[in-house]
Short mmCIF file of C-alpha atoms and ligand atoms in Angstrom, two decimals:
data_model
loop_
_atom_site.label_atom_id
_atom_site.label_comp_id
_atom_site.label_asym_id
_atom_site.label_seq_id
_atom_site.Cartn_x
_atom_site.Cartn_y
_atom_site.Cartn_z
CA MET A 193 0.00 0.00 0.00
CA LEU A 194 1.19 3.49 -0.79
CA ASP A 195 0.75 6.25 1.78
CA LYS A 196 -1.16 9.41 0.93
CA LYS A 197 1.96 11.55 0.63
CA VAL A 198 3.49 9.22 -1.97
CA ILE A 199 0.20 9.09 -3.89
CA ASP A 200 -0.06 12.90 -3.88
CA ILE A 201 3.52 13.32 -5.12
CA VAL A 202 3.09 10.75 -7.91
CA LYS A 203 -0.25 12.16 -9.07
CA SER A 204 0.95 15.74 -9.03
CA THR A 205 4.17 14.98 -10.91
CA ALA A 206 2.61 12.58 -13.48
CA PRO A 207 1.76 15.44 -15.89
CA ILE A 208 5.48 16.40 -15.98
CA LEU A 209 6.25 12.88 -17.21
CA LYS A 210 3.59 13.29 -19.88
CA GLU A 211 5.10 16.59 -20.99
CA HIS A 212 8.56 15.02 -21.34
CA ASN A 213 7.42 11.56 -22.43
CA GLN A 214 9.45 11.40 -25.66
CA GLU A 215 12.72 12.52 -24.02
CA ILE A 216 12.23 10.22 -21.04
CA GLY A 217 11.41 7.33 -23.39
CA GLU A 218 14.53 7.97 -25.48
CA ARG A 219 16.79 8.16 -22.44
CA PHE A 220 15.12 5.10 -20.92
CA TYR A 221 15.77 2.88 -23.95
CA THR A 222 19.39 4.09 -24.24
CA LEU A 223 19.99 3.13 -20.60
CA LEU A 224 18.02 -0.10 -20.85
CA PHE A 225 19.80 -1.47 -23.92
CA SER A 226 23.23 -0.50 -22.54
CA ARG A 227 22.47 -2.41 -19.34
CA ALA A 228 20.56 -5.36 -20.83
CA PRO A 229 21.44 -5.68 -24.53
CA GLU A 230 19.65 -9.06 -24.70
CA LEU A 231 16.39 -7.08 -24.57
CA TYR A 232 17.06 -5.99 -28.15
CA ASN A 233 15.55 -9.37 -29.00
CA MET A 234 12.28 -8.44 -27.36
CA PHE A 235 11.69 -4.87 -28.54
CA ASN A 236 10.77 -3.94 -32.10
CA GLN A 237 13.92 -2.25 -33.37
CA THR A 238 12.16 -0.57 -36.30
CA ASN A 239 9.69 1.06 -33.91
CA GLN A 240 12.70 2.15 -31.86
CA LYS A 241 14.34 3.75 -34.90
CA ARG A 242 11.09 5.49 -35.80
CA GLY A 243 10.71 6.77 -32.21
CA LEU A 244 7.29 5.12 -31.84
CA GLN A 245 7.98 3.10 -28.70
CA GLN A 246 9.70 5.84 -26.74
CA GLY A 247 6.67 8.06 -26.33
CA ALA A 248 4.34 5.11 -25.76
CA LEU A 249 6.27 3.84 -22.77
CA ALA A 250 6.46 7.10 -20.85
CA TYR A 251 2.83 7.87 -21.73
CA GLY A 252 1.80 4.53 -20.22
CA VAL A 253 3.77 5.28 -17.06
CA TYR A 254 2.14 8.72 -16.88
CA LEU A 255 -1.36 7.21 -17.17
CA ALA A 256 -0.62 4.62 -14.49
CA GLY A 257 0.93 7.26 -12.21
CA ALA A 258 -1.98 9.67 -12.66
CA ASN A 259 -4.35 6.85 -11.64
CA ILE A 260 -2.11 5.16 -9.08
CA ASP A 261 -4.89 5.18 -6.45
CA ASN A 262 -7.50 3.84 -8.89
CA LEU A 263 -5.98 1.57 -11.53
CA GLN A 264 -9.48 0.42 -12.51
CA ALA A 265 -9.81 3.75 -14.34
CA VAL A 266 -7.09 2.67 -16.79
CA GLU A 267 -8.22 -0.95 -16.99
CA SER A 268 -8.25 -1.07 -20.80
CA MET A 269 -4.66 0.23 -21.01
CA VAL A 270 -3.57 -2.28 -18.36
CA GLU A 271 -5.29 -5.12 -20.21
CA ARG A 272 -3.68 -4.16 -23.53
CA VAL A 273 -0.22 -3.96 -21.95
CA THR A 274 -0.49 -7.21 -19.99
CA GLU A 275 -1.69 -9.02 -23.13
CA LYS A 276 1.34 -7.65 -25.02
CA HIS A 277 3.61 -8.77 -22.18
CA ARG A 278 2.03 -12.22 -22.30
CA ALA A 279 2.57 -12.33 -26.06
CA LEU A 280 6.22 -11.32 -25.68
CA HIS A 281 6.71 -13.55 -22.64
CA VAL A 282 7.93 -10.79 -20.31
CA GLN A 283 9.46 -12.21 -17.12
CA PRO A 284 8.93 -10.83 -13.57
CA GLU A 285 12.68 -10.22 -13.09
CA GLN A 286 12.73 -7.94 -16.14
CA TYR A 287 10.64 -5.40 -14.24
CA GLU A 288 13.64 -4.63 -12.03
CA VAL A 289 16.05 -3.61 -14.79
CA VAL A 290 13.23 -1.71 -16.53
CA GLY A 291 12.32 0.13 -13.30
CA GLU A 292 15.91 1.17 -12.62
CA ALA A 293 16.38 2.45 -16.17
CA LEU A 294 13.08 4.31 -16.01
CA LEU A 295 13.81 6.09 -12.74
CA ASP A 296 17.31 6.99 -13.92
CA ALA A 297 15.84 8.33 -17.17
CA VAL A 298 13.34 10.48 -15.25
CA GLN A 299 16.15 11.76 -13.07
CA ASP A 300 18.39 12.54 -16.07
CA VAL A 301 15.69 14.35 -18.06
CA LEU A 302 14.09 16.30 -15.24
CA ASP A 303 17.47 17.00 -13.64
CA ASP A 304 17.18 19.34 -10.60
CA SER A 305 13.37 19.34 -10.64
CA ALA A 306 13.38 15.60 -9.86
CA THR A 307 14.11 15.86 -6.13
CA ASP A 308 15.01 12.80 -4.04
CA GLU A 309 11.52 12.91 -2.57
CA ILE A 310 9.92 12.75 -6.03
CA ILE A 311 12.17 9.93 -7.26
CA ASP A 312 11.58 8.01 -4.04
CA ALA A 313 7.80 8.35 -4.43
CA TRP A 314 7.99 7.12 -8.04
CA ARG A 315 10.22 4.20 -6.96
CA LYS A 316 7.53 3.10 -4.50
CA ALA A 317 4.77 3.61 -7.06
CA TYR A 318 6.71 1.67 -9.71
CA GLN A 319 7.05 -1.25 -7.31
CA VAL A 320 3.30 -1.29 -6.72
CA LEU A 321 2.65 -1.11 -10.48
CA ALA A 322 5.22 -3.80 -11.26
CA ASN A 323 3.66 -6.17 -8.70
CA TYR A 324 0.20 -5.44 -10.11
CA PHE A 325 1.34 -6.25 -13.66
CA ILE A 326 3.38 -9.30 -12.57
CA ASP A 327 0.35 -10.77 -10.77
CA MET A 328 -1.93 -10.19 -13.75
CA GLU A 329 0.61 -11.65 -16.18
CA LYS A 330 1.13 -14.70 -13.97
CA LYS A 331 -2.59 -15.42 -14.20
CA LEU A 332 -2.55 -14.95 -17.97
CA PHE A 333 0.39 -17.37 -18.36
CA GLN A 334 -1.40 -19.91 -16.16
CA GLU A 335 -4.54 -19.56 -18.29
CA VAL A 336 -2.55 -20.28 -21.46
CA GLU A 337 -0.77 -23.27 -19.95
CA GLU A 338 -4.01 -24.77 -18.70
CA GLN A 339 -5.74 -24.52 -22.09
CA PRO A 340 -5.76 -27.74 -24.14
CA GLY A 341 -2.77 -27.44 -26.47
CA GLY A 342 -1.63 -24.26 -24.70
CA TRP A 343 2.03 -23.33 -24.51
CA VAL A 344 4.32 -20.63 -23.12
CA GLY A 345 7.39 -19.40 -25.02
CA ASN A 346 8.17 -20.45 -28.59
CA ARG A 347 6.63 -23.40 -30.39
CA THR A 348 7.69 -24.58 -33.84
CA PHE A 349 5.06 -24.37 -36.57
CA ILE A 350 5.30 -25.52 -40.18
CA VAL A 351 4.01 -23.34 -42.99
CA GLU A 352 1.58 -25.75 -44.55
CA ARG A 353 0.26 -23.39 -47.22
CA LYS A 354 1.04 -19.91 -48.50
CA VAL A 355 -1.92 -18.31 -50.28
CA LYS A 356 -1.80 -15.01 -52.15
CA GLU A 357 -4.83 -12.93 -51.14
CA SER A 358 -4.02 -9.74 -53.09
CA ASP A 359 -1.04 -7.98 -54.70
CA LEU A 360 0.18 -7.15 -51.18
CA VAL A 361 -1.28 -9.66 -48.73
CA THR A 362 -0.39 -13.35 -48.40
CA SER A 363 -1.89 -15.82 -45.93
CA PHE A 364 0.16 -18.42 -44.09
CA TYR A 365 -1.54 -21.59 -42.85
CA LEU A 366 0.41 -22.86 -39.86
CA LYS A 367 0.41 -26.25 -38.14
CA PRO A 368 2.48 -27.26 -35.08
CA GLU A 369 5.50 -29.42 -35.87
CA ASP A 370 4.76 -31.65 -32.82
CA GLY A 371 1.38 -32.61 -34.33
CA HIS A 372 -0.42 -31.95 -31.05
CA ALA A 373 -3.50 -29.80 -30.40
CA ILE A 374 -3.42 -26.03 -30.66
CA PRO A 375 -5.43 -23.86 -28.30
CA THR A 376 -8.52 -21.99 -29.31
CA TYR A 377 -8.47 -18.19 -29.22
CA ARG A 378 -10.88 -15.28 -29.26
CA ALA A 379 -11.50 -13.73 -32.67
CA GLY A 380 -9.42 -10.55 -32.92
CA GLN A 381 -6.39 -11.97 -31.07
CA TYR A 382 -2.91 -12.23 -32.56
CA LEU A 383 0.05 -14.59 -32.69
CA THR A 384 3.59 -13.42 -31.99
CA LEU A 385 6.34 -14.48 -34.36
CA GLN A 386 9.99 -14.58 -33.41
CA ALA A 387 11.89 -14.22 -36.68
CA ASP A 388 15.57 -15.16 -36.61
CA ILE A 389 16.69 -13.98 -40.01
CA ASP A 390 20.09 -14.84 -41.52
CA GLY A 391 22.47 -11.91 -41.24
CA GLU A 392 20.40 -10.13 -38.55
CA LYS A 393 22.13 -9.71 -35.17
CA TYR A 394 18.95 -9.89 -33.07
CA SER A 395 15.60 -11.65 -33.27
CA HIS A 396 12.63 -9.68 -34.58
CA MET A 397 9.33 -10.08 -32.77
CA ARG A 398 6.14 -9.20 -34.65
CA HIS A 399 2.46 -9.68 -33.90
CA TYR A 400 0.08 -10.98 -36.58
CA SER A 401 -3.68 -11.13 -36.09
CA LEU A 402 -5.27 -14.50 -36.59
CA SER A 403 -7.34 -14.06 -39.74
CA ASP A 404 -9.73 -17.00 -39.53
CA ALA A 405 -12.23 -18.33 -36.99
CA PRO A 406 -10.75 -20.45 -34.16
CA ASN A 407 -11.06 -24.19 -33.53
CA LYS A 408 -9.48 -25.39 -36.75
CA ASN A 409 -6.39 -27.63 -36.83
CA TYR A 410 -4.32 -24.73 -38.16
CA TYR A 411 -3.72 -21.07 -37.47
CA ARG A 412 -3.92 -18.57 -40.29
CA ILE A 413 -2.18 -15.21 -40.42
CA SER A 414 -2.32 -12.81 -43.39
CA VAL A 415 0.63 -10.51 -43.86
CA LYS A 416 0.99 -7.34 -45.90
CA ARG A 417 4.33 -6.94 -47.69
CA GLU A 418 5.83 -3.63 -46.61
CA ASP A 419 7.80 -2.61 -49.71
CA ALA A 420 10.59 -0.03 -49.62
CA ARG A 421 9.49 3.54 -50.24
CA ARG A 422 11.49 6.62 -51.17
CA ASP A 423 11.80 7.58 -47.50
CA ALA A 424 11.81 4.14 -45.84
CA PRO A 425 13.44 0.73 -46.25
CA ALA A 426 11.36 -2.41 -46.80
CA GLY A 427 9.78 -3.94 -43.70
CA ILE A 428 12.12 -6.59 -42.25
CA VAL A 429 9.79 -9.39 -41.21
CA SER A 430 7.02 -8.99 -43.79
CA THR A 431 9.62 -9.06 -46.60
CA TYR A 432 11.21 -12.16 -45.04
CA LEU A 433 7.83 -13.89 -44.81
CA HIS A 434 6.82 -13.01 -48.37
CA HIS A 435 10.15 -13.67 -50.07
CA ASP A 436 12.13 -16.18 -48.00
CA VAL A 437 9.63 -18.30 -46.10
CA GLN A 438 8.22 -21.12 -48.23
CA GLU A 439 5.71 -23.90 -47.69
CA GLY A 440 7.34 -26.55 -45.44
CA ASP A 441 9.51 -24.00 -43.60
CA LYS A 442 9.46 -23.63 -39.83
CA LEU A 443 8.43 -20.57 -37.81
CA GLN A 444 8.70 -19.89 -34.07
CA LEU A 445 5.38 -18.71 -32.64
CA ARG A 446 4.05 -17.61 -29.29
CA ALA A 447 0.50 -18.41 -28.24
CA PRO A 448 -2.53 -16.25 -29.15
CA ALA A 449 -2.98 -13.10 -27.06
CA GLY A 450 -4.69 -9.73 -27.27
CA ASP A 451 -7.61 -7.76 -25.89
CA PHE A 452 -9.31 -6.79 -29.18
CA THR A 453 -12.21 -9.23 -28.93
CA ILE A 454 -15.99 -9.16 -29.24
CA ARG A 455 -17.52 -8.70 -25.83
CA THR A 456 -21.23 -8.64 -26.63
CA LYS A 457 -23.81 -10.99 -28.06
CA ASP A 458 -26.84 -10.44 -30.29
CA LYS A 459 -26.43 -6.68 -30.77
CA PRO A 460 -26.00 -5.51 -34.41
CA ILE A 461 -22.31 -5.27 -35.14
CA VAL A 462 -20.32 -3.27 -37.69
CA LEU A 463 -16.84 -4.51 -38.67
CA LEU A 464 -14.90 -1.70 -40.30
CA SER A 465 -11.47 -2.23 -41.81
CA GLY A 466 -8.90 -0.29 -43.79
CA GLY A 467 -6.17 -2.10 -45.79
CA VAL A 468 -4.52 -4.94 -43.92
CA GLY A 469 -6.67 -4.06 -40.90
CA ILE A 470 -9.03 -6.57 -42.50
CA THR A 471 -7.23 -9.48 -40.77
CA PRO A 472 -8.75 -9.41 -37.25
CA MET A 473 -12.09 -8.31 -38.73
CA MET A 474 -12.06 -11.42 -40.93
CA SER A 475 -11.55 -13.60 -37.87
CA MET A 476 -14.46 -11.85 -36.16
CA PHE A 477 -16.59 -12.08 -39.31
CA ASN A 478 -16.02 -15.83 -39.79
CA THR A 479 -16.55 -16.50 -36.09
CA LEU A 480 -19.83 -14.56 -35.96
CA ILE A 481 -21.10 -16.38 -39.03
CA GLU A 482 -20.36 -19.72 -37.34
CA THR A 483 -21.61 -18.87 -33.86
CA GLU A 484 -24.31 -16.20 -34.18
CA PRO A 485 -26.24 -16.89 -37.41
CA ASN A 486 -28.96 -14.39 -36.52
CA ARG A 487 -26.80 -11.46 -35.51
CA GLU A 488 -26.96 -8.47 -37.87
CA ILE A 489 -23.42 -8.10 -39.31
CA THR A 490 -22.27 -5.21 -41.49
CA PHE A 491 -18.81 -5.63 -43.00
CA ILE A 492 -17.28 -2.44 -44.40
CA HIS A 493 -13.87 -2.46 -46.05
CA ALA A 494 -11.85 0.51 -47.29
CA ASN A 495 -8.86 0.12 -49.58
CA ALA A 496 -7.16 1.69 -52.59
CA ASN A 497 -8.68 -0.68 -55.16
CA SER A 498 -9.40 -4.34 -55.92
CA LYS A 499 -5.73 -5.17 -56.64
CA VAL A 500 -4.81 -4.75 -52.99
CA HIS A 501 -8.14 -5.86 -51.53
CA ALA A 502 -7.68 -9.22 -49.77
CA MET A 503 -10.44 -11.81 -49.20
CA ARG A 504 -13.02 -9.91 -51.21
CA GLU A 505 -14.54 -12.99 -52.81
CA HIS A 506 -14.96 -14.75 -49.46
CA VAL A 507 -16.93 -11.83 -47.99
CA GLU A 508 -19.13 -11.66 -51.11
CA ASN A 509 -19.85 -15.41 -50.89
CA MET A 510 -20.78 -15.11 -47.23
CA GLU A 511 -23.06 -12.15 -47.97
CA ASN A 512 -24.82 -14.15 -50.68
CA LYS A 513 -25.28 -17.15 -48.38
CA HIS A 514 -26.26 -15.45 -45.12
CA PRO A 515 -29.20 -13.02 -44.99
CA ASN A 516 -27.88 -11.48 -41.73
CA VAL A 517 -24.72 -10.24 -43.52
CA THR A 518 -24.38 -7.00 -45.51
CA SER A 519 -21.10 -5.75 -46.92
CA TYR A 520 -19.85 -2.51 -48.45
CA ILE A 521 -16.62 -1.56 -50.21
CA CYS A 522 -15.00 1.88 -50.45
CA TYR A 523 -12.12 2.37 -52.90
CA SER A 524 -10.04 5.54 -52.77
CA HIS A 525 -8.28 4.84 -56.11
CA PRO A 526 -10.43 2.40 -58.08
CA THR A 527 -8.94 1.00 -61.28
CA ASP A 528 -10.73 1.40 -64.62
CA GLU A 529 -11.85 -2.22 -64.30
CA ASP A 530 -13.22 -1.58 -60.80
CA LYS A 531 -15.25 1.27 -62.27
CA ALA A 532 -16.42 -0.68 -65.32
CA GLU A 533 -17.46 -3.67 -63.24
CA LYS A 534 -18.91 -1.54 -60.38
CA ARG A 535 -16.82 -3.44 -57.84
CA PHE A 536 -17.29 -0.90 -55.06
CA ASP A 537 -20.08 0.96 -53.29
CA LYS A 538 -18.34 4.26 -52.69
CA GLU A 539 -15.42 6.04 -54.31
CA GLY A 540 -13.28 7.79 -51.72
CA PHE A 541 -12.92 7.38 -47.98
CA VAL A 542 -15.42 6.17 -45.37
CA GLU A 543 -17.19 9.29 -44.11
CA LEU A 544 -19.85 9.92 -41.52
CA ASP A 545 -22.61 10.98 -43.94
CA TRP A 546 -22.04 7.85 -45.99
CA LEU A 547 -22.02 5.66 -42.86
CA LYS A 548 -25.32 7.23 -41.83
CA SER A 549 -26.74 6.53 -45.28
CA VAL A 550 -25.91 2.80 -45.24
CA LEU A 551 -26.50 2.03 -41.54
CA SER A 552 -30.06 2.41 -40.30
CA ASP A 553 -28.99 3.85 -36.92
CA ASN A 554 -26.07 4.06 -34.52
CA GLN A 555 -27.37 1.50 -32.01
CA LYS A 556 -24.64 -0.95 -32.91
CA ASP A 557 -21.25 -2.19 -31.75
CA PHE A 558 -18.45 -0.85 -33.92
CA TYR A 559 -15.13 -2.66 -34.23
CA PHE A 560 -12.43 -1.17 -36.43
CA CYS A 561 -8.85 -1.77 -37.49
CA GLY A 562 -6.59 -0.16 -40.08
CA PRO A 563 -3.90 2.50 -40.51
CA LEU A 564 -3.76 5.22 -37.85
CA PRO A 565 -5.48 7.94 -39.97
CA PHE A 566 -8.31 5.48 -40.70
CA LEU A 567 -8.75 4.68 -37.00
CA GLN A 568 -8.72 8.35 -36.07
CA ALA A 569 -11.24 9.20 -38.79
CA MET A 570 -13.58 6.34 -37.79
CA ASP A 571 -13.35 7.09 -34.10
CA SER A 572 -14.10 10.78 -34.49
CA ALA A 573 -16.92 10.15 -37.01
CA LEU A 574 -18.60 7.64 -34.71
CA LYS A 575 -18.11 9.91 -31.71
CA GLU A 576 -19.75 12.74 -33.65
CA TRP A 577 -22.63 10.41 -34.46
CA GLY A 578 -23.10 9.81 -30.73
CA VAL A 579 -21.76 6.24 -30.55
CA PRO A 580 -20.62 5.83 -26.93
CA GLU A 581 -16.99 4.95 -26.19
CA GLU A 582 -17.87 1.44 -24.97
CA ASN A 583 -19.31 0.66 -28.43
CA ARG A 584 -16.21 1.89 -30.30
CA THR A 585 -13.47 -0.72 -30.09
CA TYR A 586 -10.31 -0.65 -32.18
CA GLU A 587 -6.99 -2.40 -32.71
CA LEU A 588 -3.74 -0.64 -33.42
CA PHE A 589 -0.99 -2.30 -35.42
CA SER A 590 1.62 0.06 -33.95
CA PRO A 591 2.91 0.64 -30.40
CA ILE A 592 1.41 4.09 -29.85
CA SER A 593 -0.70 4.13 -26.75
CA THR A 594 -3.88 5.79 -27.98
CA ILE A 595 -5.30 7.06 -31.26
CA GLY A 596 -6.40 10.27 -29.59
CA GLU A 597 -3.10 11.79 -28.39
P1 FAD B 731 9.37 -3.06 -40.03
O1 FAD B 731 10.78 -3.35 -40.34
O2 FAD B 731 8.92 -3.18 -38.62
O3 FAD B 731 8.98 -1.63 -40.61
C1 FAD B 731 7.67 -1.12 -40.39
C2 FAD B 731 7.42 0.05 -41.34
O4 FAD B 731 8.32 1.09 -41.02
C3 FAD B 731 7.67 -0.30 -42.80
O5 FAD B 731 6.64 0.28 -43.57
C4 FAD B 731 9.01 0.33 -43.13
O6 FAD B 731 9.06 0.74 -44.47
C5 FAD B 731 9.02 1.52 -42.18
N1 FAD B 731 10.37 1.89 -41.74
C6 FAD B 731 11.40 1.06 -41.47
N2 FAD B 731 12.48 1.77 -41.05
C7 FAD B 731 12.10 3.06 -41.08
C8 FAD B 731 12.73 4.28 -40.75
N3 FAD B 731 13.99 4.28 -40.29
N4 FAD B 731 12.01 5.43 -40.88
C9 FAD B 731 10.74 5.42 -41.32
N5 FAD B 731 10.08 4.30 -41.63
C10 FAD B 731 10.75 3.15 -41.51
N6 FAD B 731 0.55 -6.84 -40.04
C11 FAD B 731 0.00 -7.59 -41.03
O7 FAD B 731 0.47 -7.54 -42.18
N7 FAD B 731 -1.07 -8.40 -40.79
C12 FAD B 731 -1.63 -8.51 -39.54
O8 FAD B 731 -2.59 -9.25 -39.36
C13 FAD B 731 -1.06 -7.75 -38.48
N8 FAD B 731 -1.57 -7.81 -37.23
C14 FAD B 731 -1.02 -7.07 -36.24
C15 FAD B 731 -1.56 -7.13 -34.95
C16 FAD B 731 -1.04 -6.36 -33.94
C17 FAD B 731 -1.67 -6.42 -32.56
C18 FAD B 731 0.07 -5.55 -34.19
C19 FAD B 731 0.67 -4.71 -33.08
C20 FAD B 731 0.63 -5.48 -35.44
C21 FAD B 731 0.10 -6.24 -36.49
N9 FAD B 731 0.63 -6.20 -37.77
C22 FAD B 731 0.05 -6.92 -38.78
C23 FAD B 731 1.85 -5.41 -38.07
C24 FAD B 731 3.07 -6.34 -37.96
O9 FAD B 731 3.27 -6.72 -36.61
C25 FAD B 731 4.35 -5.66 -38.44
O10 FAD B 731 4.48 -4.43 -37.78
C26 FAD B 731 4.37 -5.46 -39.94
O11 FAD B 731 4.36 -6.72 -40.61
C27 FAD B 731 5.63 -4.70 -40.36
O12 FAD B 731 6.75 -5.42 -39.90
P2 FAD B 731 8.08 -5.47 -40.74
O13 FAD B 731 9.12 -6.12 -39.93
O14 FAD B 731 7.82 -5.98 -42.11
O15 FAD B 731 8.40 -3.95 -40.93
#
């Protein structure tokens, strides 16, 4: 238990951490990797280079500090982080080296304004937070181990099939090498891949949403190839998966995890996706079709055009077969063929007026996934339409902590 004085100090200084979150994050990772270089294997080095993880970490610490006397208020952040830690297999002892680096980073960045009293209060608060997270993660690990076919750490899977879904997206059908059962998962969850690529000094960990309904004898992930652009090199792991990994090859995977899951039953549901954000929505879509045949499902997908639109035919087939399913397509850059064959419902982006015109009302659950600008646009449109926060659920494919800040 923290005493009132410590709580007051932590809460009153939390906004300073928020103000300096990028600098503290940068200093923290410099200290952390110099003290524990093996952690390079656990953190996404591209996100590090792009400065995405630095701000996210200190922002998370700020949120936890600001709510140190009522962690329930940041339950969704805590759940997202603990699920990530489960996916990455974070160990209790790693909290110590992280805590030391964090406090030293705060001290270094805030300099004289970080008095001994302030640092001491944050040390106590960090310990409480670390114990809270460690306890939650212990339960999550136990849950995974107790599931039929469950496992902790890496497990070898064989790529049984590689299927091209569009010019950019390829699906990988994965079966365990040991031939034993694989655990079920909740639609919307992801696998974590540890890629050890020839010539790379460290492992690369990446999450990939499961893109089919659970309870099959395989897992399916669908990966977008991140090609090089003028201002950025090609994505490391997606290029490796597309170009180097072939059917019959082995991959090291960690068990399904993630908090982006459907939490209601019966209520009309809208699954909105942009680009490769279609993957968790496809898992939800296929699961709902199997388990809730009477639930009203609207599937909306936004993309550039049909060349890069994955799994289009499958959604159309499902719509034709199931009267409870309606689907819409928005193309921002339709090809001439798309136009000639009327392969889309709207040219341009998904906008509120259009959503209002195709959905009878806003009394629905909205789940959405896609690039950050898509998520931000959907969230603010739905907010403007009066859809409450608890009915707007999204998944981010990057480490930033919130789409709002
Ligand atoms: P990275 O090497 O990580 O590069 C990422 C991007 O940054 C690339 O576009 C690259 O061009 C750019 N970049 C690299 N270096 C720089 C630099 N110095 N400056 C600026 N830009 C740079 N992806 C899927 O395809 N399908 C999924 O189902 C999926 N599900 C996900 C689920 C979750 C929960 C999360 C968090 C992510 C998911 N992702 C998914 C994203 C996936 O984990 C990877 O981030 C993605 O495949 C890119 O990894 P990479 O190694 O190929 O690219």
